[in-house]
Amino acid sequence: MATSRAADRALLQIGEVAERVGLSLRTVRYYEEVGLVIPSARTEGRFRLYSHADVERLDLVKRMKPLGLTLEAMADLLDLFERTRDLADRQPTEQRAITDKLSGYAKRADERIMRIERDLAQARELRARLVAELAAAATIR
Amino acid sequence: MATSRAADRALLQIGEVAERVGLSLRTVRYYEEVGLVIPSARTEGRFRLYSHADVERLDLVKRMKPLGLTLEAMADLLDLFERTRDLADRQPTEQRAITDKLSGYAKRADERIMRIERDLAQARELRARLVAELAAAATIR
DNA sequence: AGGACTGTAACGGCGCGTAATAGTCG
DNA sequence: ACGACTATTACGCGCCGTTACAGTCC
């Protein structure tokens, strides 16, 4: 059975990964193509092999999608996250650069959230209109 | 001044319309290309002229965008709206078809609203994470 | 007459979907 | 050797953004 086979291994191949994270094979491959999530190994026959960390990264990417960043920006942000781990060991100049970028993304996230809230309000208004049209039609029949 | 000039006329040209509705010229032209909003007249030199009704239709299209329908589906839905005006005069068969389609769109709107709500929750969660990273960085410096 | 406005045509780009064809694994 | 899985390549799409160049309006 495919499940038990793969579950025992430290490295998963693309099908398992895609199913766990909830992305298509095409998407996972595309994310590699743009340098967003690179599998940490390959088999002899060039099958992609994903580590646990790779899978986590993919999952984070998927959950970040509502932020509406480009994949390039996402790659940048994920790098920032990794660089904040040992932030204390870095040059003050770099520390500034990192935190500045992070606060830039935080700002963008705020704007995005406000946009989504507006979209939600609009969508609800239009649903109301649809329901109203339906009600009007029902009285005629 | 452009404002007073155009405001006096019943028909507006594309620049005015685009600004009022908040769409780009390119987008407005594209909507015509796909048959979504056709200007009701042209000048001798082929400049597009939009009536008040045209502008309203464009505005409705813009406000409907959060519903995530394709432009084709939007055209269909706008047609449905117009056909519900004189619904009583139509054949029962057609009445059924119209209301069925409308309720289909209402259902889609519901699904879309739920998706937006999920996106909003995700985005808020990730903003929280960004803020947390920033706070952690602040304590280091 | 000059500057603002508009026209058409065409290419570009993101984030994948969707074949088509061929190779790899247990 | 079989079937499930995977690889690469390449074209297509929705929704415009963005030139580029030419014509129109006041």
Coordinates of C-alpha atoms (C1' of nucleotides) in Angstrom, one line a residue:
Chain A
M1 CA 0.0 0.0 0.0
A2 CA 1.3 3.4 -1.0
T3 CA 0.5 4.9 2.4
S4 CA 2.5 2.6 4.6
R5 CA 5.4 2.6 2.2
A6 CA 5.8 6.3 2.1
A7 CA 4.9 7.0 5.7
D8 CA 7.9 5.0 6.8
R9 CA 10.4 7.1 4.9
A10 CA 11.9 10.3 5.9
L11 CA 11.7 11.6 2.3
L12 CA 8.4 11.7 0.4
Q13 CA 7.9 11.9 -3.3
I14 CA 5.7 14.5 -5.0
G15 CA 2.4 12.7 -5.0
E16 CA 2.4 12.1 -1.2
V17 CA 3.5 15.7 -0.6
A18 CA 0.9 17.2 -2.9
E19 CA -1.9 15.2 -1.3
R20 CA -0.8 16.1 2.3
V21 CA -0.5 19.8 1.6
G22 CA -3.4 20.0 -0.8
L23 CA -1.7 21.3 -3.9
S24 CA -1.6 19.9 -7.4
L25 CA 1.5 18.2 -8.8
R26 CA 1.7 20.9 -11.3
T27 CA 1.7 23.6 -8.6
V28 CA 4.4 21.9 -6.6
R29 CA 6.6 21.5 -9.6
Y30 CA 6.0 25.1 -10.5
Y31 CA 7.0 26.3 -7.1
E32 CA 10.3 24.6 -7.6
E33 CA 10.6 26.1 -11.1
V34 CA 10.4 29.6 -9.6
G35 CA 12.7 28.7 -6.7
L36 CA 10.1 28.8 -4.0
V37 CA 10.4 25.3 -2.6
I38 CA 13.2 23.1 -3.8
P39 CA 13.1 19.4 -2.9
S40 CA 16.2 18.6 -0.9
A41 CA 17.0 15.4 -2.8
R42 CA 16.3 13.3 -5.9
T43 CA 16.4 9.6 -6.7
E44 CA 18.7 8.2 -9.3
G45 CA 15.9 8.4 -11.8
R46 CA 15.3 12.1 -10.9
F47 CA 12.2 11.6 -8.8
R48 CA 11.8 14.5 -6.4
L49 CA 12.3 13.7 -2.7
Y50 CA 10.9 16.1 -0.1
S51 CA 12.1 16.3 3.5
H52 CA 9.8 17.1 6.4
A53 CA 11.1 20.7 6.3
D54 CA 10.3 20.9 2.6
V55 CA 6.8 19.8 3.3
E56 CA 6.4 22.4 6.1
R57 CA 7.6 25.1 3.8
L58 CA 5.2 24.1 1.1
D59 CA 2.4 24.1 3.6
L60 CA 3.3 27.5 4.8
V61 CA 3.3 28.8 1.2
K62 CA -0.2 27.4 0.8
R63 CA -1.5 29.0 3.9
M64 CA 0.1 32.3 2.9
K65 CA -1.7 32.4 -0.4
P66 CA -4.6 34.6 0.9
L67 CA -2.0 37.4 1.5
G68 CA -1.9 37.8 -2.3
L69 CA 1.8 38.1 -2.5
T70 CA 3.6 37.1 -5.7
L71 CA 5.5 33.9 -5.5
E72 CA 8.7 35.9 -5.7
A73 CA 7.7 38.0 -2.7
M74 CA 6.8 34.8 -0.8
A75 CA 10.2 33.4 -1.4
D76 CA 11.7 36.6 -0.1
L77 CA 9.5 36.5 3.0
L78 CA 10.3 32.9 3.7
D79 CA 14.0 33.8 3.5
L80 CA 13.4 36.6 6.0
F81 CA 11.7 34.1 8.4
E82 CA 14.8 31.9 8.3
R83 CA 17.1 34.8 8.8
T84 CA 15.3 36.0 11.9
R85 CA 16.3 32.7 13.6
D86 CA 19.8 33.9 14.2
L87 CA 19.1 37.6 14.0
A88 CA 21.3 38.4 17.1
D89 CA 24.4 37.0 15.3
R90 CA 24.1 39.4 12.4
Q91 CA 25.5 42.8 11.6
P92 CA 23.3 45.7 12.9
T93 CA 23.0 46.9 9.3
E94 CA 21.5 43.6 8.3
Q95 CA 19.3 43.5 11.3
R96 CA 17.8 46.8 10.3
A97 CA 17.3 45.6 6.7
I98 CA 15.5 42.5 7.8
T99 CA 13.2 44.1 10.3
D100 CA 12.4 46.9 7.8
K101 CA 11.4 44.4 5.2
L102 CA 9.4 42.5 7.7
S103 CA 7.4 45.6 8.7
G104 CA 6.9 46.3 5.0
Y105 CA 5.3 42.9 4.6
A106 CA 3.2 43.5 7.8
K107 CA 1.9 46.7 6.3
R108 CA 1.0 44.9 3.1
A109 CA -0.8 42.3 5.1
D110 CA -2.8 44.9 6.8
E111 CA -3.8 46.4 3.4
R112 CA -4.7 43.0 2.1
I113 CA -6.9 42.3 5.1
M114 CA -8.7 45.5 4.5
R115 CA -9.2 44.6 0.9
I116 CA -10.6 41.2 1.8
E117 CA -13.0 42.8 4.2
R118 CA -14.2 45.2 1.5
D119 CA -14.6 42.3 -0.9
L120 CA -16.6 40.4 1.6
A121 CA -18.9 43.3 2.2
Q122 CA -19.4 43.6 -1.6
A123 CA -20.0 40.0 -2.1
R124 CA -22.6 39.9 0.7
E125 CA -24.4 42.9 -0.8
L126 CA -24.6 41.2 -4.2
R127 CA -25.8 38.0 -2.7
A128 CA -28.5 40.0 -1.1
R129 CA -29.4 41.4 -4.5
L130 CA -29.5 37.9 -6.0
V131 CA -31.8 36.7 -3.2
A132 CA -34.0 39.7 -3.7
E133 CA -34.4 39.0 -7.4
L134 CA -35.3 35.4 -6.6
A135 CA -37.9 36.5 -4.1
A136 CA -39.4 38.9 -6.6
A137 CA -39.5 36.1 -9.2
A138 CA -41.2 33.8 -6.7
T139 CA -44.1 36.2 -6.1
I140 CA -44.8 36.3 -9.8
R141 CA -45.0 32.6 -10.4
Chain B
M1 CA -12.0 72.1 -17.8
A2 CA -12.7 68.5 -18.6
T3 CA -15.2 68.1 -15.8
S4 CA -17.7 70.7 -16.7
R5 CA -17.5 69.9 -20.3
A6 CA -18.3 66.3 -20.0
A7 CA -20.7 66.6 -17.1
D8 CA -23.1 68.5 -19.2
R9 CA -23.4 65.9 -21.9
A10 CA -25.6 62.8 -21.8
L11 CA -22.9 60.7 -23.4
L12 CA -19.5 60.4 -21.9
Q13 CA -16.3 59.2 -23.5
I14 CA -14.1 56.5 -22.1
G15 CA -11.8 58.6 -20.0
E16 CA -14.5 60.1 -18.0
V17 CA -16.3 56.8 -17.6
A18 CA -13.1 55.0 -16.5
E19 CA -12.4 57.6 -13.9
R20 CA -15.9 57.7 -12.5
V21 CA -16.1 53.9 -12.2
G22 CA -12.5 53.4 -11.2
L23 CA -11.4 51.1 -14.0
S24 CA -8.5 51.5 -16.5
L25 CA -9.1 52.5 -20.1
R26 CA -7.7 49.1 -21.1
T27 CA -10.1 47.3 -18.9
V28 CA -13.1 49.2 -20.2
R29 CA -12.1 48.4 -23.7
Y30 CA -11.6 44.8 -22.9
Y31 CA -15.0 44.5 -21.4
E32 CA -16.4 45.7 -24.7
E33 CA -14.2 43.2 -26.5
V34 CA -15.8 40.3 -24.6
G35 CA -19.3 41.7 -25.0
L36 CA -19.7 42.7 -21.4
V37 CA -20.4 46.4 -21.7
I38 CA -20.9 47.9 -25.2
P39 CA -21.0 51.6 -25.5
S40 CA -24.3 52.7 -27.0
A41 CA -22.8 55.1 -29.5
R42 CA -19.6 56.3 -31.2
T43 CA -18.5 59.6 -32.6
E44 CA -17.7 60.1 -36.2
G45 CA -14.1 59.5 -35.4
R46 CA -15.0 56.3 -33.7
F47 CA -14.6 57.5 -30.1
R48 CA -16.7 55.4 -27.7
L49 CA -19.7 57.2 -26.1
Y50 CA -21.3 55.8 -23.0
S51 CA -24.8 56.4 -21.8
H52 CA -25.8 56.7 -18.2
A53 CA -27.1 53.1 -18.3
D54 CA -23.8 52.0 -19.8
V55 CA -21.9 53.6 -16.9
E56 CA -24.2 51.9 -14.4
R57 CA -23.7 48.6 -16.0
L58 CA -19.9 49.1 -15.8
D59 CA -20.2 50.1 -12.2
L60 CA -22.2 47.0 -11.4
V61 CA -19.6 44.8 -13.1
K62 CA -16.9 46.4 -11.1
R63 CA -18.8 45.9 -7.8
M64 CA -19.5 42.3 -8.8
K65 CA -15.8 41.4 -9.2
P66 CA -15.4 40.1 -5.7
L67 CA -17.8 37.3 -6.6
G68 CA -15.0 35.9 -8.7
L69 CA -17.2 35.1 -11.7
T70 CA -15.6 34.9 -15.2
L71 CA -16.5 37.8 -17.4
E72 CA -18.6 35.5 -19.5
A73 CA -20.6 34.4 -16.4
M74 CA -21.0 38.1 -15.5
A75 CA -22.4 38.9 -18.9
D76 CA -24.8 36.0 -18.4
L77 CA -25.9 37.2 -15.0
L78 CA -26.4 40.8 -16.2
D79 CA -28.6 39.5 -18.9
L80 CA -30.6 37.6 -16.3
F81 CA -31.1 40.8 -14.3
E82 CA -32.5 42.5 -17.4
R83 CA -34.8 39.6 -18.2
T84 CA -36.3 39.6 -14.7
R85 CA -37.7 43.0 -15.3
D86 CA -40.5 41.7 -17.5
L87 CA -40.5 38.2 -16.1
A88 CA -44.3 38.1 -15.9
D89 CA -44.6 38.5 -19.6
R90 CA -42.5 35.5 -20.4
Q91 CA -43.3 31.8 -21.0
P92 CA -43.4 29.7 -17.9
T93 CA -40.6 27.5 -19.3
E94 CA -38.4 30.5 -19.6
Q95 CA -39.4 31.8 -16.2
R96 CA -38.2 28.5 -14.8
A97 CA -34.9 28.7 -16.6
I98 CA -34.3 32.2 -15.4
T99 CA -35.0 31.6 -11.8
D100 CA -33.0 28.3 -11.9
K101 CA -30.0 30.1 -13.2
L102 CA -30.4 32.9 -10.7
S103 CA -30.5 30.4 -7.8
G104 CA -27.4 28.8 -9.2
Y105 CA -25.6 32.0 -9.1
A106 CA -26.9 32.7 -5.6
K107 CA -25.4 29.4 -4.5
R108 CA -22.1 30.2 -6.1
A109 CA -22.2 33.6 -4.3
D110 CA -22.6 31.7 -1.0
E111 CA -19.6 29.5 -1.7
R112 CA -17.6 32.5 -2.6
I113 CA -18.5 34.3 0.6
M114 CA -17.4 31.3 2.6
R115 CA -14.1 31.2 0.7
I116 CA -13.5 34.9 1.4
E117 CA -14.2 34.3 5.1
R118 CA -11.6 31.6 5.2
D119 CA -9.1 33.7 3.4
L120 CA -9.7 36.5 5.8
A121 CA -9.0 34.2 8.8
Q122 CA -5.8 32.9 7.2
A123 CA -4.6 36.4 6.4
R124 CA -5.2 37.6 10.0
E125 CA -3.4 34.6 11.3
L126 CA -0.4 35.3 9.1
R127 CA -0.4 39.0 10.0
A128 CA -0.2 37.9 13.6
R129 CA 2.8 35.8 12.8
L130 CA 4.5 38.7 11.1
V131 CA 3.8 41.0 14.1
A132 CA 5.2 38.3 16.4
E133 CA 8.4 38.1 14.4
L134 CA 8.7 41.8 14.5
A135 CA 8.2 41.9 18.2
A136 CA 10.9 39.2 18.7
A137 CA 13.3 41.2 16.5
A138 CA 12.6 44.3 18.6
T139 CA 13.6 42.7 21.8
I140 CA 17.0 41.7 20.3
R141 CA 18.0 45.1 19.2
Chain C
dA1 C1' -2.2 74.9 -33.5
dG2 C1' -1.2 72.3 -29.8
dG3 C1' -2.0 69.3 -26.2
dA4 C1' -5.2 66.1 -24.3
dC5 C1' -7.7 62.5 -25.5
dT6 C1' -8.7 58.3 -28.0
dG7 C1' -8.1 54.5 -31.6
dT8 C1' -6.2 49.7 -32.9
dA9 C1' -2.7 46.1 -32.6
dA10 C1' 0.4 43.3 -30.3
dC11 C1' 3.3 41.4 -26.8
dG12 C1' 4.0 40.2 -21.8
dG13 C1' 3.0 38.0 -17.4
dC14 C1' 1.3 35.4 -13.2
dG15 C1' -0.2 30.9 -11.6
dC16 C1' -1.2 27.4 -12.9
dG17 C1' -4.5 23.4 -16.1
dT18 C1' -3.8 20.1 -19.4
dA19 C1' -2.1 17.1 -22.6
dA20 C1' 1.6 14.3 -24.8
dT21 C1' 5.4 11.4 -24.4
dA22 C1' 8.7 8.8 -22.0
dG23 C1' 11.1 7.1 -18.2
dT24 C1' 11.2 4.9 -13.0
dC25 C1' 9.9 2.3 -9.1
dG26 C1' 8.6 -1.9 -6.2
Chain D
dA1 C1' 6.8 -7.5 -16.4
dC2 C1' 2.9 -4.9 -14.6
dG3 C1' 0.8 -0.9 -12.9
dA4 C1' 1.3 3.1 -10.3
dC5 C1' 4.0 6.8 -10.1
dT6 C1' 6.9 10.4 -12.0
dA7 C1' 9.8 13.4 -15.5
dT8 C1' 10.1 17.0 -19.0
dT9 C1' 8.2 19.9 -22.6
dA10 C1' 5.0 22.9 -24.4
dC11 C1' 0.7 25.1 -25.4
dG12 C1' -3.5 27.6 -23.4
dC13 C1' -6.2 30.7 -20.5
dG14 C1' -8.2 34.7 -17.8
dC15 C1' -7.6 39.5 -17.2
dC16 C1' -5.8 42.7 -18.0
dG17 C1' -0.7 46.1 -18.0
dT18 C1' 2.0 48.1 -21.2
dT19 C1' 4.1 49.9 -25.0
dA20 C1' 3.9 51.8 -29.9
dC21 C1' 2.1 54.5 -33.3
dA22 C1' -1.6 57.0 -35.4
dG23 C1' -5.7 59.5 -35.6
dT24 C1' -9.4 62.9 -33.2
dC25 C1' -11.2 66.6 -30.5
dC26 C1' -11.6 71.5 -28.8

